[in-house]
Tab-separated table of C-alpha atoms in Angstrom:
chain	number	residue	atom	x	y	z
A	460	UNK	CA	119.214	98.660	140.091
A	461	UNK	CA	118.906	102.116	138.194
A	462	UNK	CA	115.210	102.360	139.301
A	463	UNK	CA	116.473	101.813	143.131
A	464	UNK	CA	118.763	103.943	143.070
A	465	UNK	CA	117.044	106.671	141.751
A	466	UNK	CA	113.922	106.031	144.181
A	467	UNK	CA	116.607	105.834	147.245
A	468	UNK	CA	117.842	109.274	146.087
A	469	UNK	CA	114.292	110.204	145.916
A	470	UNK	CA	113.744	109.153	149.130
A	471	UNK	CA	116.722	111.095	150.767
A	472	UNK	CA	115.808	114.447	148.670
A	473	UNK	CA	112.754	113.910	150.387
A	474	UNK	CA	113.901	113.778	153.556
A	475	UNK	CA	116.579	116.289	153.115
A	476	UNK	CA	113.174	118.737	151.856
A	477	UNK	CA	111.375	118.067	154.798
A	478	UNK	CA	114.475	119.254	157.085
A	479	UNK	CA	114.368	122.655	155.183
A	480	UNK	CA	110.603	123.090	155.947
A	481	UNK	CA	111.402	122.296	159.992
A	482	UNK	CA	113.915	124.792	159.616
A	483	UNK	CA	111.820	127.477	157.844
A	484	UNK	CA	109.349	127.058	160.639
A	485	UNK	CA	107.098	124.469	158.986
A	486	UNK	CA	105.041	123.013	162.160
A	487	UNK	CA	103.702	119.865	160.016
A	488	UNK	CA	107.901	119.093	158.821
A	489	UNK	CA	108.711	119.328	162.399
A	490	UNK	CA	106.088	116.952	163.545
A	491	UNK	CA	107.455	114.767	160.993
A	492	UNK	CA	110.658	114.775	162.262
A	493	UNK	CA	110.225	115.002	165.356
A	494	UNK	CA	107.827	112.061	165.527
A	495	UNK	CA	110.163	110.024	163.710
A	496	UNK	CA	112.452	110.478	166.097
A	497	UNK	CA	114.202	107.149	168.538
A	498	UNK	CA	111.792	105.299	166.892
A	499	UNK	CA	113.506	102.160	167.354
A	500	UNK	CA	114.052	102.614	170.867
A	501	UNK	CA	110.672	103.707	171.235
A	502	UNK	CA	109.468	100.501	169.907
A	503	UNK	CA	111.765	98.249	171.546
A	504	UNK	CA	110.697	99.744	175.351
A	505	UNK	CA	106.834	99.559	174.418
A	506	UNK	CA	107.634	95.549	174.322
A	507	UNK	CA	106.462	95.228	170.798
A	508	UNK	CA	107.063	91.359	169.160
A	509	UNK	CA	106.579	89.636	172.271
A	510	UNK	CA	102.485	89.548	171.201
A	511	UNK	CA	101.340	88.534	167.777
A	512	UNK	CA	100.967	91.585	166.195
A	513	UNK	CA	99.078	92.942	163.191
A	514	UNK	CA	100.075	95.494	161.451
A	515	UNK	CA	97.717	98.459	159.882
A	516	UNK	CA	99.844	101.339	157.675
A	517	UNK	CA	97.615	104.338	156.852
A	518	UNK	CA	99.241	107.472	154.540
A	519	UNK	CA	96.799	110.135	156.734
A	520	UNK	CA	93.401	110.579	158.459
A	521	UNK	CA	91.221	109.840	155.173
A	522	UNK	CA	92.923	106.655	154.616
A	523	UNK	CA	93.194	105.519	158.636
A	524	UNK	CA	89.219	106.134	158.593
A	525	UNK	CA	88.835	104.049	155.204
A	526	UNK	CA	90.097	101.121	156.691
A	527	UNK	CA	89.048	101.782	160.332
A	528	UNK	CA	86.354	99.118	159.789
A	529	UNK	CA	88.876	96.364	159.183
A	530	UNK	CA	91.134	96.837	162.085
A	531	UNK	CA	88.113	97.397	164.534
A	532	UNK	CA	86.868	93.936	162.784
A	533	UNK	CA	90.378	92.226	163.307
A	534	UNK	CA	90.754	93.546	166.819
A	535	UNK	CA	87.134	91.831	167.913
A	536	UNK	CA	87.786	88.703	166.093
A	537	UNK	CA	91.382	88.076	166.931
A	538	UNK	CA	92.012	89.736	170.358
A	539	UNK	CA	94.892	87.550	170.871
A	540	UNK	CA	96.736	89.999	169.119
A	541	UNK	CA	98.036	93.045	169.316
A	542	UNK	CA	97.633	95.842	166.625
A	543	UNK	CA	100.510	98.251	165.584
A	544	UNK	CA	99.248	101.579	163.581
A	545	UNK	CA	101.364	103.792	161.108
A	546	UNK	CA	100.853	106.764	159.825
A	547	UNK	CA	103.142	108.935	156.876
A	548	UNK	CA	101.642	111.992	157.819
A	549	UNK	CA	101.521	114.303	160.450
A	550	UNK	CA	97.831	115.135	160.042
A	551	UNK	CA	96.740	111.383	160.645
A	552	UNK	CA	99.503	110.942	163.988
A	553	UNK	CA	98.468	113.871	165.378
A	554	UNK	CA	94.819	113.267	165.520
A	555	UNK	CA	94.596	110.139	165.866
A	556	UNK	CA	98.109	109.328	168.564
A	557	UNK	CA	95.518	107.838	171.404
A	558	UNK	CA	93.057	105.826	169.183
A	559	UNK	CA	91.851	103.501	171.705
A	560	UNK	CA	92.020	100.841	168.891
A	561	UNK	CA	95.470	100.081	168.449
A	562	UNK	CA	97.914	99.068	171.104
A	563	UNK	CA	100.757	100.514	169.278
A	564	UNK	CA	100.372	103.781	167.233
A	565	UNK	CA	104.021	105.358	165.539
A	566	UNK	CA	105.198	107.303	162.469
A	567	UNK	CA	106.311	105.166	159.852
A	568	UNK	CA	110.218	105.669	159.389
A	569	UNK	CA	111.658	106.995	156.459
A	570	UNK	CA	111.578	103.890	153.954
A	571	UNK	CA	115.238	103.238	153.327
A	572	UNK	CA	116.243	99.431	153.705
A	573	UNK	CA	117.617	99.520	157.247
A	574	UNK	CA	114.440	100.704	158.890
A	575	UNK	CA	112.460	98.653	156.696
A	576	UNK	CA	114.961	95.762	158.342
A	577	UNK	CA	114.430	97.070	161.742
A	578	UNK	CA	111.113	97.958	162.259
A	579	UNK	CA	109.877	94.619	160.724
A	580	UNK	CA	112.522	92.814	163.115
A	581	UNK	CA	111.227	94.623	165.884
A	582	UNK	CA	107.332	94.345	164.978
A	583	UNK	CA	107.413	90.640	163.795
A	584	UNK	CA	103.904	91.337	162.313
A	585	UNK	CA	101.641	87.922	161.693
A	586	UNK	CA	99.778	90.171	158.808
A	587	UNK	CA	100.244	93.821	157.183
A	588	UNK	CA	96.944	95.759	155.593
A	589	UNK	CA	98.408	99.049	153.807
A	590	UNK	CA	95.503	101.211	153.209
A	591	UNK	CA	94.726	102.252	149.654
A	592	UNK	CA	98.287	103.272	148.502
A	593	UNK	CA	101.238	103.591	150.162
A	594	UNK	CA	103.447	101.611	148.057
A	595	UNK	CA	107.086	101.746	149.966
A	596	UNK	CA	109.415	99.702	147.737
A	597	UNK	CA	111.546	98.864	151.008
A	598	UNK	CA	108.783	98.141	153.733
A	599	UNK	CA	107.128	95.999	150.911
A	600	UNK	CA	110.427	93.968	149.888
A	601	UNK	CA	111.138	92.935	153.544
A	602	UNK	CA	107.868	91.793	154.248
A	603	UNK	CA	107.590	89.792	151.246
A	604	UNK	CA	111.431	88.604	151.919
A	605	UNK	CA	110.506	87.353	155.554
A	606	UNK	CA	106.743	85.515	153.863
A	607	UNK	CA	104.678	87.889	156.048
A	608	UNK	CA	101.002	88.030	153.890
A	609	UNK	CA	100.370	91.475	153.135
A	610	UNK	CA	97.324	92.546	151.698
A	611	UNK	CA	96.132	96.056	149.898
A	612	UNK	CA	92.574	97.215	150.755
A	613	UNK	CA	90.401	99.783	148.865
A	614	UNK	CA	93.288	100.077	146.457
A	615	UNK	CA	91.880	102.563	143.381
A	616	UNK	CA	94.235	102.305	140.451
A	617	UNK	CA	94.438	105.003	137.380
A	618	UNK	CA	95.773	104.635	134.046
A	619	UNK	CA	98.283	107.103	134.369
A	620	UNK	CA	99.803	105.634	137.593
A	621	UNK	CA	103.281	104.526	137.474
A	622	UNK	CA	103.051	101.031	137.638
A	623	UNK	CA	100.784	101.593	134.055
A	624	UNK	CA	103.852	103.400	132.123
A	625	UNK	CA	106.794	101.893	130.327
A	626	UNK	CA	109.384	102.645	133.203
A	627	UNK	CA	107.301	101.379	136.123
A	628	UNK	CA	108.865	97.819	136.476
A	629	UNK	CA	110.232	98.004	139.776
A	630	UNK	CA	106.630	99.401	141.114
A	631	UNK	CA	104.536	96.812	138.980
A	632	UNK	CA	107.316	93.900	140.711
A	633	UNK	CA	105.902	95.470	144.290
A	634	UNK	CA	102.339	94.628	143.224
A	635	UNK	CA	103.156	91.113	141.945
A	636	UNK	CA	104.818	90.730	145.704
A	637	UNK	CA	101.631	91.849	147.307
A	638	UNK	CA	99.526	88.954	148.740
A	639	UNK	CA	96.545	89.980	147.712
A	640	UNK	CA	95.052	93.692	146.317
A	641	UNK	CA	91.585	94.468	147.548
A	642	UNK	CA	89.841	96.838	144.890
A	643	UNK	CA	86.861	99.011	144.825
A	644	UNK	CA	85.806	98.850	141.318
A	645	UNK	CA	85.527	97.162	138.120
A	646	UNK	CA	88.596	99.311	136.252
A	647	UNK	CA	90.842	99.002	138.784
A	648	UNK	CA	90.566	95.552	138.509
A	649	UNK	CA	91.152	95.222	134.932
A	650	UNK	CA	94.383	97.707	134.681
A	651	UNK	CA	96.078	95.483	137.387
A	652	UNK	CA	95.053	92.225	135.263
A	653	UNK	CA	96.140	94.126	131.705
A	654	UNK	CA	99.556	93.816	133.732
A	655	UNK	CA	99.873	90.385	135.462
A	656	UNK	CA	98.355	90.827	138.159
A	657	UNK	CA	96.415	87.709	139.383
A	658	UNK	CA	95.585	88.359	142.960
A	659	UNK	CA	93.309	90.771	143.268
A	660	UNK	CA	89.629	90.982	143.606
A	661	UNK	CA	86.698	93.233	143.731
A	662	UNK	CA	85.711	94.254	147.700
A	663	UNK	CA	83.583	97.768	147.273
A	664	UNK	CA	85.681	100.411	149.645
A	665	UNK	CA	85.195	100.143	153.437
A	666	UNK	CA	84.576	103.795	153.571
A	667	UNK	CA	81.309	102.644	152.733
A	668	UNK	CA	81.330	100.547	156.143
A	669	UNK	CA	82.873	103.207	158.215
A	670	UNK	CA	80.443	105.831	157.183
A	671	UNK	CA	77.584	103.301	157.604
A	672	UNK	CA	79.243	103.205	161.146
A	673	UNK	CA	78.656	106.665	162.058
A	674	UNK	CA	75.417	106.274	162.025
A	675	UNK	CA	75.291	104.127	164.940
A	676	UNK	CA	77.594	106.130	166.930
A	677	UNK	CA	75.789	108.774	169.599
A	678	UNK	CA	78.723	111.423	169.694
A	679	UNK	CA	76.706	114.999	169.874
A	680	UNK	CA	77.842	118.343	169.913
A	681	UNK	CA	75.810	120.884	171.815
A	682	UNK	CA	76.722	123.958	170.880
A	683	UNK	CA	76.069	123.003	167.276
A	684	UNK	CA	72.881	121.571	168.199
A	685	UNK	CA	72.116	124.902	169.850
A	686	UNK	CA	73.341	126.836	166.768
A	687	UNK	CA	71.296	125.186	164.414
A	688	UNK	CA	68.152	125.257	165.930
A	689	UNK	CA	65.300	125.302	163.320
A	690	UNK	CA	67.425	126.677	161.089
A	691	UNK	CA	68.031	125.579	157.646
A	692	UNK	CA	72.401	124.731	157.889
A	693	UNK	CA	74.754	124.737	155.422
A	694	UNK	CA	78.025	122.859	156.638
A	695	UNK	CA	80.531	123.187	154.230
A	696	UNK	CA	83.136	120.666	155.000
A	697	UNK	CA	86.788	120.145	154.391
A	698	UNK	CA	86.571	123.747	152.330
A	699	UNK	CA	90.035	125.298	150.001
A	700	UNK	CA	90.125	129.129	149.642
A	701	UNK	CA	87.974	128.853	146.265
A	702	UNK	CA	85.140	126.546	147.988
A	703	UNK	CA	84.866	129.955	150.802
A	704	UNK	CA	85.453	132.617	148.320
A	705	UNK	CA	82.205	131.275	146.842
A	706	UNK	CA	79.931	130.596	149.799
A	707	UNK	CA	81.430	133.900	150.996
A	708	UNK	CA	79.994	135.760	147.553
A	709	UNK	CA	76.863	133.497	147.796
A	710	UNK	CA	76.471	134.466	151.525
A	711	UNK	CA	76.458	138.125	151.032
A	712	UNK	CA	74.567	138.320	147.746
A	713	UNK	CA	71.342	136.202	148.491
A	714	UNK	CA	68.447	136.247	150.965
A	715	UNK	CA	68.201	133.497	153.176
A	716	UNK	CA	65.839	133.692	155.949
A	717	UNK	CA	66.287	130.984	158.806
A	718	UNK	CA	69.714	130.162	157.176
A	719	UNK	CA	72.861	129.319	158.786
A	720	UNK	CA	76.301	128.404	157.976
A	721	UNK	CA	79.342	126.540	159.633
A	722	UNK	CA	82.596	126.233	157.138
A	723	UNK	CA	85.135	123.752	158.625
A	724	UNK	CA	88.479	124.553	156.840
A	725	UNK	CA	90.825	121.930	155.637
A	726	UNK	CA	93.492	123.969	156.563
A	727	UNK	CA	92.885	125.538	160.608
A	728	UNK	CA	96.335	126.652	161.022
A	729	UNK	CA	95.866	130.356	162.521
A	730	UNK	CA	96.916	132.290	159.214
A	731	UNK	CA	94.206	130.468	157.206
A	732	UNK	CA	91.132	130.869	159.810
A	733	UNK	CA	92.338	134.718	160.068
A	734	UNK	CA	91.681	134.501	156.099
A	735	UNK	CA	88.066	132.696	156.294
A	736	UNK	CA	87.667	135.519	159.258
A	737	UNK	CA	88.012	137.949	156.803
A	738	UNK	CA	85.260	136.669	153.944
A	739	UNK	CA	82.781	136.483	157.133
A	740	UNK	CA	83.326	139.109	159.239
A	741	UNK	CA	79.989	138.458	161.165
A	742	UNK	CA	81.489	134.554	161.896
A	743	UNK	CA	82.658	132.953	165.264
A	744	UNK	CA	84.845	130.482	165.461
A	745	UNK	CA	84.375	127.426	167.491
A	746	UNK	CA	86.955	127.531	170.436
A	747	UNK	CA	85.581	131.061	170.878
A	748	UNK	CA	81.770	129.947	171.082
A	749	UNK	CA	83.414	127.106	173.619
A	750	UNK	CA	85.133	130.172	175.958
A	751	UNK	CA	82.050	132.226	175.853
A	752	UNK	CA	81.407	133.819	172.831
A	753	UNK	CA	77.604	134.848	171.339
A	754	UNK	CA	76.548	132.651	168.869
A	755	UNK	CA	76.579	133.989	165.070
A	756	UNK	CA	74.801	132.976	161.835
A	757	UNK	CA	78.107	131.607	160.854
A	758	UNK	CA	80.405	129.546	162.346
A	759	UNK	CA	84.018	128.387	161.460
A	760	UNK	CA	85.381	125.608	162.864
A	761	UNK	CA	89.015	125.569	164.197
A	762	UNK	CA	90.295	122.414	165.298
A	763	UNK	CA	90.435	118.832	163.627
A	764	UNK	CA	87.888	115.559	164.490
A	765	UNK	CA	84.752	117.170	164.796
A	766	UNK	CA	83.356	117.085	160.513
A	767	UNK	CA	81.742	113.658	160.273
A	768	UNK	CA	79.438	114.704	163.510
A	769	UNK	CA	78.769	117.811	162.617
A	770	UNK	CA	76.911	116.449	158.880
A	771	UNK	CA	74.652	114.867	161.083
A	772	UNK	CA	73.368	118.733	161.710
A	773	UNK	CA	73.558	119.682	158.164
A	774	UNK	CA	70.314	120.638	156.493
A	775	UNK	CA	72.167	120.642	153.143
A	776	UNK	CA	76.302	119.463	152.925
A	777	UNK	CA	78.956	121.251	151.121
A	778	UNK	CA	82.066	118.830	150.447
A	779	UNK	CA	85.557	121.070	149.742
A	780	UNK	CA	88.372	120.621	146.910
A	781	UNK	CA	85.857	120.309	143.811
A	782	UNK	CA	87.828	123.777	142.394
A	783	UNK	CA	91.861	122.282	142.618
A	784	UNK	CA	93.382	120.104	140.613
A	785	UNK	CA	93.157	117.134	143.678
A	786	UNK	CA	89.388	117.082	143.535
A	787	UNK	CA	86.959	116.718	146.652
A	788	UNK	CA	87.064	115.857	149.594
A	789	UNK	CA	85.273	112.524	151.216
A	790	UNK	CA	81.431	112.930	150.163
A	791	UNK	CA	79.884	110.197	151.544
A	792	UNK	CA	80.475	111.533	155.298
A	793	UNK	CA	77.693	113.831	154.551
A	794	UNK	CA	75.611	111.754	152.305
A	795	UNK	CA	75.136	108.749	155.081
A	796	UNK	CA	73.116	111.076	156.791
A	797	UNK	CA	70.938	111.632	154.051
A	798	UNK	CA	71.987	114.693	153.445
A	799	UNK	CA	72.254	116.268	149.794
A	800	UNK	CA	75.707	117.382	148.590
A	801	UNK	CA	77.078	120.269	146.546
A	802	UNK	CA	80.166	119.801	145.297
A	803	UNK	CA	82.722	121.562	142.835
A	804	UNK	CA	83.641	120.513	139.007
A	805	UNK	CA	86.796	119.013	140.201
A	806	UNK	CA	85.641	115.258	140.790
A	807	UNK	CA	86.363	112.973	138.135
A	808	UNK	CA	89.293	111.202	140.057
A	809	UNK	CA	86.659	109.727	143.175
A	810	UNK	CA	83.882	107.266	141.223
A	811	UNK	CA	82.160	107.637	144.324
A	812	UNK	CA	81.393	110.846	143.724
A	813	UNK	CA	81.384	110.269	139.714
A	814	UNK	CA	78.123	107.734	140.259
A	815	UNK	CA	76.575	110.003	143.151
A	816	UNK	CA	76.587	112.599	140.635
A	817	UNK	CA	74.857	110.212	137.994
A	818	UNK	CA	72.468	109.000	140.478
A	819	UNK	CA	71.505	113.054	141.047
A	820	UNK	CA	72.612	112.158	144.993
A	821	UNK	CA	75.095	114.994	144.317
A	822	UNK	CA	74.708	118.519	142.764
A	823	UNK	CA	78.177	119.976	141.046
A	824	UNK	CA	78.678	123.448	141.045
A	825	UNK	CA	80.793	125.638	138.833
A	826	UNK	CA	79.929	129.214	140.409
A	827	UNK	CA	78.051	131.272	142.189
A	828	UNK	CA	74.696	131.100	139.844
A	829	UNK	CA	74.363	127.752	139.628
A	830	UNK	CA	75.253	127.604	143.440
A	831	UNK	CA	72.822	130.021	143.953
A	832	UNK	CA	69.687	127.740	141.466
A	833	UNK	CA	70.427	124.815	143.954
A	834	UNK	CA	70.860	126.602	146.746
A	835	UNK	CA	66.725	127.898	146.282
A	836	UNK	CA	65.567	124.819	144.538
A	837	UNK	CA	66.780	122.910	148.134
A	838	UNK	CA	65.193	125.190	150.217
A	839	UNK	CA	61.890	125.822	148.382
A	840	UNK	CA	61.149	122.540	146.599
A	841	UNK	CA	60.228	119.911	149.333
A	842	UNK	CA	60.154	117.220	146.344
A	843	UNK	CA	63.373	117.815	145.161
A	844	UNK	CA	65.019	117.727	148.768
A	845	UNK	CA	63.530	114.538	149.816
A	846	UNK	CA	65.087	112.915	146.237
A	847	UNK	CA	68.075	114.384	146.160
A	848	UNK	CA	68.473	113.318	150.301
A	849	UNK	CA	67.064	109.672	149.648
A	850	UNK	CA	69.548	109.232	146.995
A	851	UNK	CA	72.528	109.749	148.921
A	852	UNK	CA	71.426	108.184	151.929
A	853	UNK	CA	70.947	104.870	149.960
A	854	UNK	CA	73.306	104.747	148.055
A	855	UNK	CA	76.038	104.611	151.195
A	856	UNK	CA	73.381	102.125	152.238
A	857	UNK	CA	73.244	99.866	149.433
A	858	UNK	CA	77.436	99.982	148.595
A	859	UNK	CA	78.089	98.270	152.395
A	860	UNK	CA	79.819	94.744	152.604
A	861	UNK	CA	83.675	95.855	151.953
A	862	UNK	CA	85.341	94.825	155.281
A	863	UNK	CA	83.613	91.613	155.160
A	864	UNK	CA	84.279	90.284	152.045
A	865	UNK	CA	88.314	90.837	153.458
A	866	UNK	CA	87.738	89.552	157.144
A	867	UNK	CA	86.396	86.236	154.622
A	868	UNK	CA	89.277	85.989	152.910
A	869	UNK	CA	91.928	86.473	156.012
A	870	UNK	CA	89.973	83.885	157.602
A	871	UNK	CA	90.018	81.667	154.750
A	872	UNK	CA	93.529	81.597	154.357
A	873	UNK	CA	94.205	81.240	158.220
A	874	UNK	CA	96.830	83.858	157.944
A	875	UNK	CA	95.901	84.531	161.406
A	876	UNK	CA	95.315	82.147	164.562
A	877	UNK	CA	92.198	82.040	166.625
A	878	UNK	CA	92.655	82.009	170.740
């Protein structure tokens, strides 16, 4: 009871935080708010629970694209039902509010035990997937309360999680409730069994799937195309301040004929991009090249959506975050195109990128010289450009099968009806 209460207090300091970041002009707090707003209302005149209903919970964009593959799966094989998306986070709602994919798409509400009550009353979901993480103690209790299966996919456990330590009962009870915990690797596997935990089994990570995806898809962007020409590009995706200090000092210091850059920021509100402005002063940003602006050998882009498309460009892929403590960013966007990827120090955390690195798919960086080595052995060795591209392209290639090893087991169990 001491554990709940201090997670419910948690929870409210939390939300009480949030309301002092609307307040200080925070735009992402007041999309959380504001989005979370009537939500009961909102879900009550949309008609939901008179359809069977399956529900898919996502933290952000990363994870609503990791387990894209699965809903798009569920949606063609059971279209008698209807499919209700969450998100946590502003930065997954707000891109993603008219995904053709889902009937319903809302915020999830603040997890305190009367909306968990609610929204499950008013849902009535025949299934919940919760993407990677996400582990609300309040959403998860009702569901398994009311014997709705809910199943974890392309969890990724550490040993210095909570549910690992001394004090993490009430979390390690929410994985025991869980129906089943899809995995992506060997040591996740065996931390969850040094703790009980019987139902849960090796899948891979659909990421692998919904990058294989892209591959098939035919979205184009013209001005890029235009841009890059003949050129040799560098797109440097998903980039922190450090990442474009560095390309910035690599950019001015070193001769690169035929070569041109595009940076695509994590962050794009307007402070930042003026910031990025500032390291390339020769740079255009996108929506300005859209209105009319000449072209330039570098270009930043300024709005959200567009990354995994522009890799396909890339002549050589530069993945953001390898130089703060959270690590990189998603490096297998780039690498499904067979493209080779730099990426900073920071990276221990994603075994993706740990066996990439292994396999010599992926080329870490800890500053400008070695940056600088890679940079010319890319561009002047044809041999060691073809390997270090083959590499990464098969290794998305051969690390496939996630989402169907899960649409096996949901259809073994019959949690779900065929019509």
């Amino acid at each position: 009871m001491l554990a709940r209460a201090i997670y419910d207090t948690g929870i409210r300091l939390y939300r009480a935080g949030v309301g002092l970041a609307a307040m200080g002009g925070k735009k992402k707090a007041s999309l959380w708010l504001d989005g979370r707003q009537h939500w009961r209302s909102r879900m009550e005149q949309a008609g939901m629970g008179r359809h069977p209903l399956i529900w898919v919970h996502a933290a952000s964009l990363g994870e609503f694209e990791q387990g894209r593959p699965v809903l798009e799966a569920l949606r063609r094989q059971y279209p008698g039902y209807k499919i209700l998306l969450t998100f946590f986070s502003p930065s997954g709602y707000e891109v993603r509010k008219d995904y053709p994919g889902a009937d319903y798409i809302y915020y999830l509400p603040l997890d305190t035990r009367r909306n968990a009550r609610d929204f499950i009353s008013i849902a009535r979901p025949a299934l919940a997937l919760f993407i990677k993480y996400e582990f609300w103690y309040h959403f998860l209790t009702e569901l398994y309360t009311r014997k709705i299966p809910v199943l974890l996919v392309s969890g990724i456990f550490r040993e210095n999680q909570l549910f690992f330590k001394g004090y993490g009962g009430m979390f390690r009870r929410l994985l025991q409730q869980l129906t089943h915990i899809f995995v992506q690797n060997e040591s996740s596997l065996r931390l969850l069994q040094g703790i009980g935990i019987r139902t849960a089994s090796i899948s891979g990570d659909t990421r692998f799937d919904r990058v294989a995806a892209l591959l098939k898809e035919q979205a184009a962007l013209p001005l890029v195309a235009q841009l890059a020409g003949n050129s040799h590009l560098l797109v440097a995706g998903s980039t922190w301040p450090e990442d474009e200090q560095l390309l910035a000092s690599w950019w001015r210091q070193t001769t690169r004929p035929g070569m041109k850059m595009i940076i695509a920021p994590h962050e794009i509100h307007e402070s930042h991009i003026r910031q990025v402005q500032a390291l390339f002063p020769e740079a255009v940003t996108y929506s300005a090249l859209k209105a009319g602006a000449p072209p330039a050998d570098v270009l930043i882009i300024d709005n959200i959506g567009m990354l995994t498309t522009l890799y396909r460009y890339a002549y050589v892929a530069y993945v953001g975050g390898g130089f703060g403590k959270d690590g990189i960013h998603n490096l297998l966007e780039p690498a499904v195109y067979s493209k080779p990827v730099i990426i900073g120090p920071e990276y221990s955390k994603y075994f993706e990128a740990v066996e990439l690195v292994a396999l010599k798919g992926a080329l870490v960086v800890s500053g400008l010289t070695n940056l600088e080595d890679y940079m010319q052995r890319l561009l002047n060795e044809p041999a060691f450009y073809e390997e270090t591209a083959s590499i990464a392209g098969n290794y998305v290639k051969d690390n496939k099968g996630a989402t169907e090893k899960i649409l096996q087991y949901i259809q073994e169990n019959r949690f779900l009806n065929r019509e």
